[in-house]
PDB file of C-alpha atoms and ligand atoms in Angstrom:
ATOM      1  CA  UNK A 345      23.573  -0.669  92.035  1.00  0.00           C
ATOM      2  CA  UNK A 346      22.588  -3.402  94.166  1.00  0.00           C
ATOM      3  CA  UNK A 347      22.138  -7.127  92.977  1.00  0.00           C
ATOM      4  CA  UNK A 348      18.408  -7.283  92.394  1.00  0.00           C
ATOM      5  CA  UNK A 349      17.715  -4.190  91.146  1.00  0.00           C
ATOM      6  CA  UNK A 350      16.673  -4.395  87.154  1.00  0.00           C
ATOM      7  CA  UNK A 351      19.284  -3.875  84.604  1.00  0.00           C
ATOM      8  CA  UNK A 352      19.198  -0.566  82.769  1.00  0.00           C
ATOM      9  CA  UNK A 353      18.746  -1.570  79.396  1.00  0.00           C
ATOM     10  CA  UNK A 354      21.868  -1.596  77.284  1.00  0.00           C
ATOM     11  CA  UNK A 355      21.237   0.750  74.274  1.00  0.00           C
ATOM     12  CA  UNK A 356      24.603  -0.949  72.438  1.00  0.00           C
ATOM     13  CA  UNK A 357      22.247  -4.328  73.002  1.00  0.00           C
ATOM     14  CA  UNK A 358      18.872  -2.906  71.852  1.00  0.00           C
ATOM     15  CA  UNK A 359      20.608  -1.851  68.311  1.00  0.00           C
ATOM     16  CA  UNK A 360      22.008  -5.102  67.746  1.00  0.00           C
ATOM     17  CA  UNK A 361      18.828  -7.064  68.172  1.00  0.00           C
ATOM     18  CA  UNK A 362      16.979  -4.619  65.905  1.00  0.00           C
ATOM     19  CA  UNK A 363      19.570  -5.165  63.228  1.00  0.00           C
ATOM     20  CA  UNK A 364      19.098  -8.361  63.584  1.00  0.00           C
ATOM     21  CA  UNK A 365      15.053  -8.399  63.139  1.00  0.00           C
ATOM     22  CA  UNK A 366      15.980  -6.041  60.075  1.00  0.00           C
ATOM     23  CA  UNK A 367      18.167  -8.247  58.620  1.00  0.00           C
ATOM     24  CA  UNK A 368      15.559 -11.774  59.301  1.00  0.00           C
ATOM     25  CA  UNK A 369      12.893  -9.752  57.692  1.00  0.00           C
ATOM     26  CA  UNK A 370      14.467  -8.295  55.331  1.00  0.00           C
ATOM     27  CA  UNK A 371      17.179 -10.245  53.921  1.00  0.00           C
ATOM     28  CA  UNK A 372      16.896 -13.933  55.159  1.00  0.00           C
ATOM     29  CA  UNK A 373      13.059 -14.600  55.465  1.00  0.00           C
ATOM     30  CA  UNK A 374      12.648 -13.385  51.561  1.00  0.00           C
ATOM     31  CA  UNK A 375      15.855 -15.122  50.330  1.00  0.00           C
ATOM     32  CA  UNK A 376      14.794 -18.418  51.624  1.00  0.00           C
ATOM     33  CA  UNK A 377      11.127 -18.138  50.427  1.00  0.00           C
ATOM     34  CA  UNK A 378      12.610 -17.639  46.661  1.00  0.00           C
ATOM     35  CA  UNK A 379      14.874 -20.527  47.445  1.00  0.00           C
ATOM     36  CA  UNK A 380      11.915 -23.196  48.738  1.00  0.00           C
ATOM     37  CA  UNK A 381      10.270 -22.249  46.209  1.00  0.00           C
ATOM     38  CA  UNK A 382      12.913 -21.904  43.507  1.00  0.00           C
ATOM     39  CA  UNK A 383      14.148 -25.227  44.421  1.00  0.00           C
ATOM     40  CA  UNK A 384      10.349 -26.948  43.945  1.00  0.00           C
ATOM     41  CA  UNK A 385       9.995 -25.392  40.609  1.00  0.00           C
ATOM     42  CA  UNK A 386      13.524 -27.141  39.974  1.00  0.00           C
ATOM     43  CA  UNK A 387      12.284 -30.647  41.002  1.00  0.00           C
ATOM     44  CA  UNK A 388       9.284 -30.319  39.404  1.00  0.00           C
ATOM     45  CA  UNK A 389      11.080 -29.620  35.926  1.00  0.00           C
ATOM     46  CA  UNK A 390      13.654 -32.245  36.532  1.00  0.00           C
ATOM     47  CA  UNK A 391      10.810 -34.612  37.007  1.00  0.00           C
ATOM     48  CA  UNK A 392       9.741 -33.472  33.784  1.00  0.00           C
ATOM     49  CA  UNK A 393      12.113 -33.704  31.643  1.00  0.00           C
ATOM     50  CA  UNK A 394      10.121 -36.198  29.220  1.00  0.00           C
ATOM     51  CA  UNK A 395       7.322 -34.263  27.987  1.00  0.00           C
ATOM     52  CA  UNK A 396       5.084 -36.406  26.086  1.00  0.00           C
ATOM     53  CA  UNK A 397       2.247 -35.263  23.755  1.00  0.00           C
ATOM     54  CA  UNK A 398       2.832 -32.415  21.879  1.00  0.00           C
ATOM     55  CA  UNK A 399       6.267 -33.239  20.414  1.00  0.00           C
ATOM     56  CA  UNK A 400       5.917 -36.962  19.952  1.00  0.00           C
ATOM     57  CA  UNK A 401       9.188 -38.947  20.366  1.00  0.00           C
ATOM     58  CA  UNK A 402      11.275 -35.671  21.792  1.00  0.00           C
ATOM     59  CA  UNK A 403      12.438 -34.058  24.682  1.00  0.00           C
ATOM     60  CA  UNK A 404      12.551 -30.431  25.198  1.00  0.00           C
ATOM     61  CA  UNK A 405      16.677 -31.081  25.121  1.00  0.00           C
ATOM     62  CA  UNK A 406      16.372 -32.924  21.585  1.00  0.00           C
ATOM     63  CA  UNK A 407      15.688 -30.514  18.312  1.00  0.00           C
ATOM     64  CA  UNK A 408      14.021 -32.265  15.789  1.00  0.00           C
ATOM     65  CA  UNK A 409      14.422 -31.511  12.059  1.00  0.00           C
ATOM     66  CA  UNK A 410      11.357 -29.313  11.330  1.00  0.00           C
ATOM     67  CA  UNK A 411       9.032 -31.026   9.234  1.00  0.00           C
ATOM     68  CA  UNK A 412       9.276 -29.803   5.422  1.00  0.00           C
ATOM     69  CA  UNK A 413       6.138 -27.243   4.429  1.00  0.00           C
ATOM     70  CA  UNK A 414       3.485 -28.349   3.119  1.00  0.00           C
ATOM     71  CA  UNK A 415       4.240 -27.330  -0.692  1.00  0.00           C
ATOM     72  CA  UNK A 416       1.235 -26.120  -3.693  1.00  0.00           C
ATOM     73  CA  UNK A 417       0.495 -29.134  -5.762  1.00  0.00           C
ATOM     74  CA  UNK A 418       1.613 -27.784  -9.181  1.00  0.00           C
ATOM     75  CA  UNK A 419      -1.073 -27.524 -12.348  1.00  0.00           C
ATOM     76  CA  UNK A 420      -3.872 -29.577 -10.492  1.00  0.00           C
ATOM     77  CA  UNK A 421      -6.181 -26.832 -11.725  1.00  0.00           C
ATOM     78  CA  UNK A 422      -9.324 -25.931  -9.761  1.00  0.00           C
ATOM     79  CA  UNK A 423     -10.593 -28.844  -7.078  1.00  0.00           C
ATOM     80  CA  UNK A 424     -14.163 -29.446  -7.232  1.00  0.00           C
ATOM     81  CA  UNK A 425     -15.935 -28.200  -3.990  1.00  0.00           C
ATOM     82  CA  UNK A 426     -17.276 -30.615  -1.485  1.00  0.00           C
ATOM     83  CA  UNK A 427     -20.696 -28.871  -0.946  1.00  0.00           C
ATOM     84  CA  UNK A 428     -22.376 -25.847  -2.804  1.00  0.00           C
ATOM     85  CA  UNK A 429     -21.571 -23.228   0.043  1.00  0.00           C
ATOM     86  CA  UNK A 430     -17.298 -24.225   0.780  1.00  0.00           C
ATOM     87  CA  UNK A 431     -15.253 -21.674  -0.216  1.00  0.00           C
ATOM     88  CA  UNK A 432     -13.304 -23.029  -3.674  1.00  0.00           C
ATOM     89  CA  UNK A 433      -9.878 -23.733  -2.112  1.00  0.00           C
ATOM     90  CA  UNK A 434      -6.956 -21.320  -4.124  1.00  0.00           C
ATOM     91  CA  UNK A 435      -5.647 -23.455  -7.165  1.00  0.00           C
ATOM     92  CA  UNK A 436      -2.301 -21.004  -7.429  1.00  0.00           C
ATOM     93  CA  UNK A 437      -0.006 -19.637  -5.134  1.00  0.00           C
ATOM     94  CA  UNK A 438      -0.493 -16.472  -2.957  1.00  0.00           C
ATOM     95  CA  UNK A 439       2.622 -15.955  -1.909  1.00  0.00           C
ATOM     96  CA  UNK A 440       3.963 -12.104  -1.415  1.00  0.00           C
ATOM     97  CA  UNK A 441       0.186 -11.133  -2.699  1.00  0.00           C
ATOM     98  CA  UNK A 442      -0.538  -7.841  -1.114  1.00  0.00           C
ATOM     99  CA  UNK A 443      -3.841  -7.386   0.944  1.00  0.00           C
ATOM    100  CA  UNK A 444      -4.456  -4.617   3.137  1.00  0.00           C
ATOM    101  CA  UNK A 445      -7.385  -1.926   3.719  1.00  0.00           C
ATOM    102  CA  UNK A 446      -5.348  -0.237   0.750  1.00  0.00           C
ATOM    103  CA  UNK A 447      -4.733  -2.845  -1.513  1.00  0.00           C
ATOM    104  CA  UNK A 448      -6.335  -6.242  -2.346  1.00  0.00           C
ATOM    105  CA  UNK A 449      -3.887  -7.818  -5.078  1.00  0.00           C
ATOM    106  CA  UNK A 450      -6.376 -10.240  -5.359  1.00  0.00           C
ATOM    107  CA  UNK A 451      -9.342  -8.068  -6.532  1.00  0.00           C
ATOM    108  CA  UNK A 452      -6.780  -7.004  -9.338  1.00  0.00           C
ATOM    109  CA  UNK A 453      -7.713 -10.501 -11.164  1.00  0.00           C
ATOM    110  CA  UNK A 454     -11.024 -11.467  -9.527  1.00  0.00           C
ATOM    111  CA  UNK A 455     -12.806  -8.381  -9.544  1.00  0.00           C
ATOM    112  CA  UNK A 456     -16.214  -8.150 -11.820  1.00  0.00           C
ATOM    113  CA  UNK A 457     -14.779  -5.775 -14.161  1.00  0.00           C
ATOM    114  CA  UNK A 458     -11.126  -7.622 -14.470  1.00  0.00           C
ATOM    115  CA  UNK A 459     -11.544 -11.425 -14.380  1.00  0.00           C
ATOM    116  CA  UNK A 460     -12.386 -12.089 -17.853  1.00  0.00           C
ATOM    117  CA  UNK A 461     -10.111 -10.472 -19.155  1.00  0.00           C
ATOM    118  CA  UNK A 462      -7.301 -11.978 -16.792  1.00  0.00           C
ATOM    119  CA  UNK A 463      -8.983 -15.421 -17.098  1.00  0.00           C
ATOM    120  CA  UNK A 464      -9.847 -15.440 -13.821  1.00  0.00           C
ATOM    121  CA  UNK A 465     -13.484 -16.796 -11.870  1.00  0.00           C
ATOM    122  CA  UNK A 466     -15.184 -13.530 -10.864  1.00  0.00           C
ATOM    123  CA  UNK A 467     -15.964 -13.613  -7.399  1.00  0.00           C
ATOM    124  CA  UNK A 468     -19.408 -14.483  -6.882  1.00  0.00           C
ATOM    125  CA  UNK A 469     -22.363 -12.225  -6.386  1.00  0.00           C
ATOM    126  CA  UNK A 470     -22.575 -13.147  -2.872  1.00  0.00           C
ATOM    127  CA  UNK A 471     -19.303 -11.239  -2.042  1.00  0.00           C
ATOM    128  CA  UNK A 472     -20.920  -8.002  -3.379  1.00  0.00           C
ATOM    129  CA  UNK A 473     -24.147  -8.678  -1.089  1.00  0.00           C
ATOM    130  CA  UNK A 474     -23.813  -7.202   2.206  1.00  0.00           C
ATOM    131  CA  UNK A 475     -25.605  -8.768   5.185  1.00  0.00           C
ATOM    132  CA  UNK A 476     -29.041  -7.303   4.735  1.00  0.00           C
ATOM    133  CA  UNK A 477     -29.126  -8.666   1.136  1.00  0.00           C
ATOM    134  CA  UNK A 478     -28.108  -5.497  -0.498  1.00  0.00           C
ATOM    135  CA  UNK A 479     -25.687  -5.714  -3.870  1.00  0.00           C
ATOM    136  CA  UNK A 480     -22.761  -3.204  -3.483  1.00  0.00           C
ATOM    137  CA  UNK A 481     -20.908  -2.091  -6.662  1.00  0.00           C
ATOM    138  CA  UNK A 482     -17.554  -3.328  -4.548  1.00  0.00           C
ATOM    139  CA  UNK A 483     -16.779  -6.399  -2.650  1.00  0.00           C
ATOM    140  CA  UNK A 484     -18.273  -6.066   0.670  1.00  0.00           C
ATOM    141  CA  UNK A 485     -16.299  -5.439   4.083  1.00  0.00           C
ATOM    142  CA  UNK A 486     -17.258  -8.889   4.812  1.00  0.00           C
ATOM    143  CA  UNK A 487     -15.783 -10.428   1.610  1.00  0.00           C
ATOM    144  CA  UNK A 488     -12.636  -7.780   1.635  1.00  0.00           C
ATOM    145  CA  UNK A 489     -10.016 -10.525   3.280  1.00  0.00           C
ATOM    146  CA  UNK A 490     -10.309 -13.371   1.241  1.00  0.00           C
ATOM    147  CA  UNK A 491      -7.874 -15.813   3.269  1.00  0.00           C
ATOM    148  CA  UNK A 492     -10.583 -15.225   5.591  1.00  0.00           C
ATOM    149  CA  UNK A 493     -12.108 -17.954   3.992  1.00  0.00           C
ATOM    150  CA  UNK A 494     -10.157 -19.022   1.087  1.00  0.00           C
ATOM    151  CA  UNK A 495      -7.051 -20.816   1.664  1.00  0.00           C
ATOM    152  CA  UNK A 496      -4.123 -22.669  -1.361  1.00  0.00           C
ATOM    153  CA  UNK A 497      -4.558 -25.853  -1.791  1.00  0.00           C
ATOM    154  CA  UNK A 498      -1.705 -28.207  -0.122  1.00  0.00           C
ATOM    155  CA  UNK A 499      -0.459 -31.473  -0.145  1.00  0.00           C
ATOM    156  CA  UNK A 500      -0.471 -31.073   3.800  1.00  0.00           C
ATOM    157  CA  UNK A 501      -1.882 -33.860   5.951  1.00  0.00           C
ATOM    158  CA  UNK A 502      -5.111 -33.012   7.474  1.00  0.00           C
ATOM    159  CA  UNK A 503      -4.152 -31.968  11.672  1.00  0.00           C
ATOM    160  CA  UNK A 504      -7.453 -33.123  12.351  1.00  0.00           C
ATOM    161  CA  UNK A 505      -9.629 -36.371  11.287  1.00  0.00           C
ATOM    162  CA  UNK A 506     -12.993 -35.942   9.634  1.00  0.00           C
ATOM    163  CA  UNK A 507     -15.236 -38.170   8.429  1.00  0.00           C
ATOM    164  CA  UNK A 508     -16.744 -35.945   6.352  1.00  0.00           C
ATOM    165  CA  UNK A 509     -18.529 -37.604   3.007  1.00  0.00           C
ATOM    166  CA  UNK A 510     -19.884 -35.472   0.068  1.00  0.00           C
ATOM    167  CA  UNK A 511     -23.593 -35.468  -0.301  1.00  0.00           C
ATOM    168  CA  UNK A 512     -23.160 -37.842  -3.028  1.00  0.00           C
ATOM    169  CA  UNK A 513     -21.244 -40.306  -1.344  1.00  0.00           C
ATOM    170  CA  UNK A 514     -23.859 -40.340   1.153  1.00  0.00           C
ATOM    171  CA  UNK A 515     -26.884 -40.994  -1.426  1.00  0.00           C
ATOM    172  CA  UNK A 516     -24.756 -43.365  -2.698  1.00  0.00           C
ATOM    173  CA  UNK A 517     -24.096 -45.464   0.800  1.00  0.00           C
ATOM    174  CA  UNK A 518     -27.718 -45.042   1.271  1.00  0.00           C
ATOM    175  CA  UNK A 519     -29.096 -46.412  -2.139  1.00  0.00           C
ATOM    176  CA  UNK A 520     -27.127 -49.324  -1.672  1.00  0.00           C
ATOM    177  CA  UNK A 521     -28.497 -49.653   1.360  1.00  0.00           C
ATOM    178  CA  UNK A 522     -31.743 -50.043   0.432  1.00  0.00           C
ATOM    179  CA  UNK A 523     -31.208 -52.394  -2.543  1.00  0.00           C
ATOM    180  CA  UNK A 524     -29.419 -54.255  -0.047  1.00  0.00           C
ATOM    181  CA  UNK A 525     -32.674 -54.496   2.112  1.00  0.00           C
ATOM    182  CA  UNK A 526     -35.301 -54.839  -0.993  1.00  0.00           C
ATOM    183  CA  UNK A 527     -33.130 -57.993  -1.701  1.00  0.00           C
ATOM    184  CA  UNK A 528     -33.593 -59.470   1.869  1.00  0.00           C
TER     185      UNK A 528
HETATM  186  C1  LIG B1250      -2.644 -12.736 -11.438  1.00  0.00           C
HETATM  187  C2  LIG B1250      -4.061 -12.925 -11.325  1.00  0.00           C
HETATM  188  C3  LIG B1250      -4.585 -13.530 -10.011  1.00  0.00           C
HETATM  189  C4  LIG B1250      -4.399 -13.058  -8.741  1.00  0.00           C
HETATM  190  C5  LIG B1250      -3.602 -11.847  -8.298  1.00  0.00           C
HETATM  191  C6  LIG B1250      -5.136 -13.934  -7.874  1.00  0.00           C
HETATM  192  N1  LIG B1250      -5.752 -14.918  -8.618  1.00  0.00           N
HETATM  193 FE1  LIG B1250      -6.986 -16.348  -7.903  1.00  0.00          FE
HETATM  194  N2  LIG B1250      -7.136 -17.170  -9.789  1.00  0.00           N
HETATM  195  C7  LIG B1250      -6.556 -16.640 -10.913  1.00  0.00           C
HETATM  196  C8  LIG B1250      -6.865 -17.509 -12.056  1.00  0.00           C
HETATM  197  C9  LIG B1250      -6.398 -17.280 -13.484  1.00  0.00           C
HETATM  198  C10 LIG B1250      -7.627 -18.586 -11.530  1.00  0.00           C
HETATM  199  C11 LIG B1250      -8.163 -19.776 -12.299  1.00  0.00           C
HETATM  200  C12 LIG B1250      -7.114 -20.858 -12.274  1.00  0.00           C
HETATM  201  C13 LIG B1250      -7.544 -22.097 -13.030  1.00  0.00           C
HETATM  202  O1  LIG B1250      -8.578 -22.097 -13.663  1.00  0.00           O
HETATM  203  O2  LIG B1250      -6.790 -23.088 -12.911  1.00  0.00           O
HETATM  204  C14 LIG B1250      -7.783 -18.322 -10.114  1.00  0.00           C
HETATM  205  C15 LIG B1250      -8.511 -19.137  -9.260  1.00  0.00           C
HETATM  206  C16 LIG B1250      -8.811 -18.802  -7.946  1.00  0.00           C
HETATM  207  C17 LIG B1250      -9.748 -19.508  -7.096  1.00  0.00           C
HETATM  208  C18 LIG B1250     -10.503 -20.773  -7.459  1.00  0.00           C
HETATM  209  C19 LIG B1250     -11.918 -20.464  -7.837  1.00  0.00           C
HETATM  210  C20 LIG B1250     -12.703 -21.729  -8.106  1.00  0.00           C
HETATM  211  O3  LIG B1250     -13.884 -21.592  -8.427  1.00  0.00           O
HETATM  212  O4  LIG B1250     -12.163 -22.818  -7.973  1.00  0.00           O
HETATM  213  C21 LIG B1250      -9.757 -18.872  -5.897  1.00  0.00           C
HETATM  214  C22 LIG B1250     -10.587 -19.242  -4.680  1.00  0.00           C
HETATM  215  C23 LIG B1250      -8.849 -17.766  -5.989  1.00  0.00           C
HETATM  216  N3  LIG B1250      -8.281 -17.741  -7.232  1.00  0.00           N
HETATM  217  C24 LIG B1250      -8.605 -16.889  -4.952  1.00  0.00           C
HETATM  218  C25 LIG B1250      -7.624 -15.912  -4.996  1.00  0.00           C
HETATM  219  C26 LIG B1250      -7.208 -15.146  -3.845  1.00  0.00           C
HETATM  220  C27 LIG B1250      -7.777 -15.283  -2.448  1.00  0.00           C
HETATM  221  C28 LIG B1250      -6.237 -14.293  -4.274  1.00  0.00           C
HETATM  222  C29 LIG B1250      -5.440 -13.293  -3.442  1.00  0.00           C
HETATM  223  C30 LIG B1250      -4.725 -13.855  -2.303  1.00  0.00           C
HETATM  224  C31 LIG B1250      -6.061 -14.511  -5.692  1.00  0.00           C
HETATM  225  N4  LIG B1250      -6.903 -15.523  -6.086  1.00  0.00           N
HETATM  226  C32 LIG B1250      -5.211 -13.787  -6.504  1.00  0.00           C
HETATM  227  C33 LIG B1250      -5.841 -15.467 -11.003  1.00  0.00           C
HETATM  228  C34 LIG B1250      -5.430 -14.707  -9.925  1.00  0.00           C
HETATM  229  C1  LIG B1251     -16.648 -14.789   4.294  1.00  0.00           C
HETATM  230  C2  LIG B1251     -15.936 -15.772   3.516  1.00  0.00           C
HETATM  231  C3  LIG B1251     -15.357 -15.348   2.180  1.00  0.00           C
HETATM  232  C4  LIG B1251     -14.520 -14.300   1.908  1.00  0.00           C
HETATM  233  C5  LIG B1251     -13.931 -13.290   2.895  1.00  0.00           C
HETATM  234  C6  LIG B1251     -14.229 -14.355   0.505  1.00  0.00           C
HETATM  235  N1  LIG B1251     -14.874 -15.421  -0.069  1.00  0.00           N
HETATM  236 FE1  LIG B1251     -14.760 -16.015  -1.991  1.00  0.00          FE
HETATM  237  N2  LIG B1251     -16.156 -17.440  -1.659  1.00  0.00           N
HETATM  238  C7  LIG B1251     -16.694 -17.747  -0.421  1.00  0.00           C
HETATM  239  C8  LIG B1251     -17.697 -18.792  -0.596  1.00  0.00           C
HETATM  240  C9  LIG B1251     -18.503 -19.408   0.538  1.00  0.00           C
HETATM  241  C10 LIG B1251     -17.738 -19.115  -1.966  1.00  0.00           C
HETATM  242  C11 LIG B1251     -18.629 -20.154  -2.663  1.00  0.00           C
HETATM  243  C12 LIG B1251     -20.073 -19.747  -2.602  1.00  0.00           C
HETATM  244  C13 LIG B1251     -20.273 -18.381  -3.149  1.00  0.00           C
HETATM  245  O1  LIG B1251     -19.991 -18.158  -4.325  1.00  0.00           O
HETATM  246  O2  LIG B1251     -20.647 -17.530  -2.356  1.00  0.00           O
HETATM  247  C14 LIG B1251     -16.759 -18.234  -2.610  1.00  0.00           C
HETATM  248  C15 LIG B1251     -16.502 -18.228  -3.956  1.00  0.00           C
HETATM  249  C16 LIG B1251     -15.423 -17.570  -4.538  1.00  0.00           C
HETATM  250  C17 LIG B1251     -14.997 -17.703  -5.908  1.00  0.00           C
HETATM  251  C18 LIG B1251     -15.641 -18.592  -6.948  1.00  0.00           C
HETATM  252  C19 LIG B1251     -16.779 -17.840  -7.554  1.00  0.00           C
HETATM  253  C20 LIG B1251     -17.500 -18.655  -8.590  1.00  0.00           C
HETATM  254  O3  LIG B1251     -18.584 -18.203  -8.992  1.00  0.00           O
HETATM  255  O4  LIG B1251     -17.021 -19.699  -8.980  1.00  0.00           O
HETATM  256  C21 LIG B1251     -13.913 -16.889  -6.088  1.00  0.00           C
HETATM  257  C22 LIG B1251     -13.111 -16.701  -7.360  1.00  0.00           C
HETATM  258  C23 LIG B1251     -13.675 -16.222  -4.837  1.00  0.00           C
HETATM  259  N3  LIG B1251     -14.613 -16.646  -3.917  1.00  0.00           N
HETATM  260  C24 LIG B1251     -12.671 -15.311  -4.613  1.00  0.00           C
HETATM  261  C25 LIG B1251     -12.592 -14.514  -3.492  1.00  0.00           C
HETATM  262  C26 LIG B1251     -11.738 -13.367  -3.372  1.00  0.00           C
HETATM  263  C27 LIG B1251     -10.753 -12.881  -4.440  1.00  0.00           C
HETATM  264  C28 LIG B1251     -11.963 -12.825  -2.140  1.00  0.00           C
HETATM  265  C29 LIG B1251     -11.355 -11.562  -1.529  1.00  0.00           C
HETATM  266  C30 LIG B1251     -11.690 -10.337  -2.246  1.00  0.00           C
HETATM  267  C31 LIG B1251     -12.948 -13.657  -1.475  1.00  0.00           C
HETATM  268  N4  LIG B1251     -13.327 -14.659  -2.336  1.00  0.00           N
HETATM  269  C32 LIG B1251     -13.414 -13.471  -0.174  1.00  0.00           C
HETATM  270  C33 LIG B1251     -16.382 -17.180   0.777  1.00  0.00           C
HETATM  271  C34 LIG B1251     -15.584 -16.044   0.919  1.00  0.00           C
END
C-alpha cells in the first residue's frame, strides 16, 4: 500500500458511525425535543401559578371550603310567575324523584287524572299539545322531562345579573313617567 493511495474503508469504523446516527435519531434528538418542550410548559405554569378569575382570591395550591348548597326555602308555597309563559318554579323538593322514559314520578301527582286528588296543579293543557297543536291523552314527548324547564326554587344567588322587571313594574315606571311630564 503506498502513501497516497485511498484508504480501504474500515468496516469496524462504518458500524460505529451508523450506531451513532441511530442512536442521535433515535434516542437523543427525541429526548431533547420532549425536554425543550417539557421544560417551556414548566415555565409557563410556574409563571402561572396565580390564576385569577375563575376562583377569586385562590390559587390552584389553596382549597377553599366549598360554598354551602343552595338549600329549598321551606313552606314559601307557590311563587307567583314573572310573566304568563315562565315555567312556575317547583315549590317542594325533587330530590331522589324518579324520571326516566319508564317512569315520571312526577306525573304520579301532576297528571290530569291524579292531581286533584293529590292536591296537586294539573299540568297545563299546553303539555298535552304537541307541536302541531294537537291534544294528546298523555303529556307530550316535549313536556315528558319536566326539569327541562321546571327547576326548585332556591335561596341561591343569581350567577348572572338581570335587570329583568315584571310587566307591571314597567307600566308602573312608565305611568309615573308621564304624570311626571303632564306636571312639567
Ligand atoms: C307527591 C306528589 C308530588 C310529586 C311527586 C311532585 N309534585 Fe309538584 N307539586 C305537588 C303539590 C301538592 C304542589 C302544590 C304545592 C303548593 O300548593 O304549595 C306541587 C307544585 C308544583 C309546581 C308549582 C306549580 C305552580 O303553578 O306554581 C311545579 C312546577 C311542580 N310541582 C313540578 C313538579 C315536578 C317537576 C315534579 C317531579 C320532579 C313534581 N312536581 C313532583 C305535588 C307533587
Ligand atoms: C318545555 C318546557 C316544559 C316542560 C318540559 C314541562 N313544563 Fe310544565 N310548564 C311549562 C310552562 C311554560 C308552564 C306555564 C305555561 C303553561 O301552562 O304552559 C308550565 C306550567 C306547569 C304547571 C302549572 C300548570 C297550571 O295550570 O298552573 C305545572 C304543575 C307543571 N308545568 C308541571 C310540569 C310537569 C310535572 C312536567 C313534566 C311531566 C312539566 N311541567 C314539563 C313548561 C314546561
Amino acid at each position: 500500500m503506498t502513501e497516497d493511495s485511498p484508504t480501504p474503508p474500515d468496516p469496524q469504523r462504518k458500524r460505529d458511525e451508523r450506531r451513532v446516527f441511530i442512536f442521535l435519531v433515535a434516542f437523543l434528538f427525541p429526548i431533547m425535543a420532549v425536554a425543550i418542550v417539557g421544560s417551556y410548559g414548566f415555565v409557563v405554569w410556574l409563571s402561572h401559578r396565580h390564576p385569577d378569575g375563575l376562583r377569586p382570591g385562590g390559587t390552584l395550591y389553596e382549597t377553599p371550603s366549598a360554598p354551602p348548597i343552595a338549600g329549598v326555602p321551606k313552606d314559601s308555597g307557590r311563587d307567583v310567575r314573572n310573566y304568563p309563559e315562565q315555567p312556575p318554579v317547583i315549590p317542594h323538593s325533587i330530590r331522589g324523584y324518579q324520571m326516566d322514559l319508564r317512569y315520571n314520578q312526577c306525573l304520579t301527582c301532576h297528571n290530569r287524572n291524579v292531581a286533584p286528588d293529590v292536591g296537586a296543579p294539573m299540568v297545563s293543557v299546553t303539555h298535552y299539545t304537541d307541536r302541531t297543536g294537537q291534544t294528546s291523552a298523555e303529556v307530550t314527548p316535549g313536556r315528558y322531562f319536566c326539569t327541562q324547564c321546571h327547576v326548585p326554587q332556591t335561596d341561591a344567588e343569581p350567577l348572572v345579573d338581570s335587570d329583568f322587571m315584571p310587566i307591571e313594574a314597567v307600566i308602573e315606571r312608565e305611568t309615573a313617567r308621564q304624570a311626571y311630564g303632564a306636571s312639567q
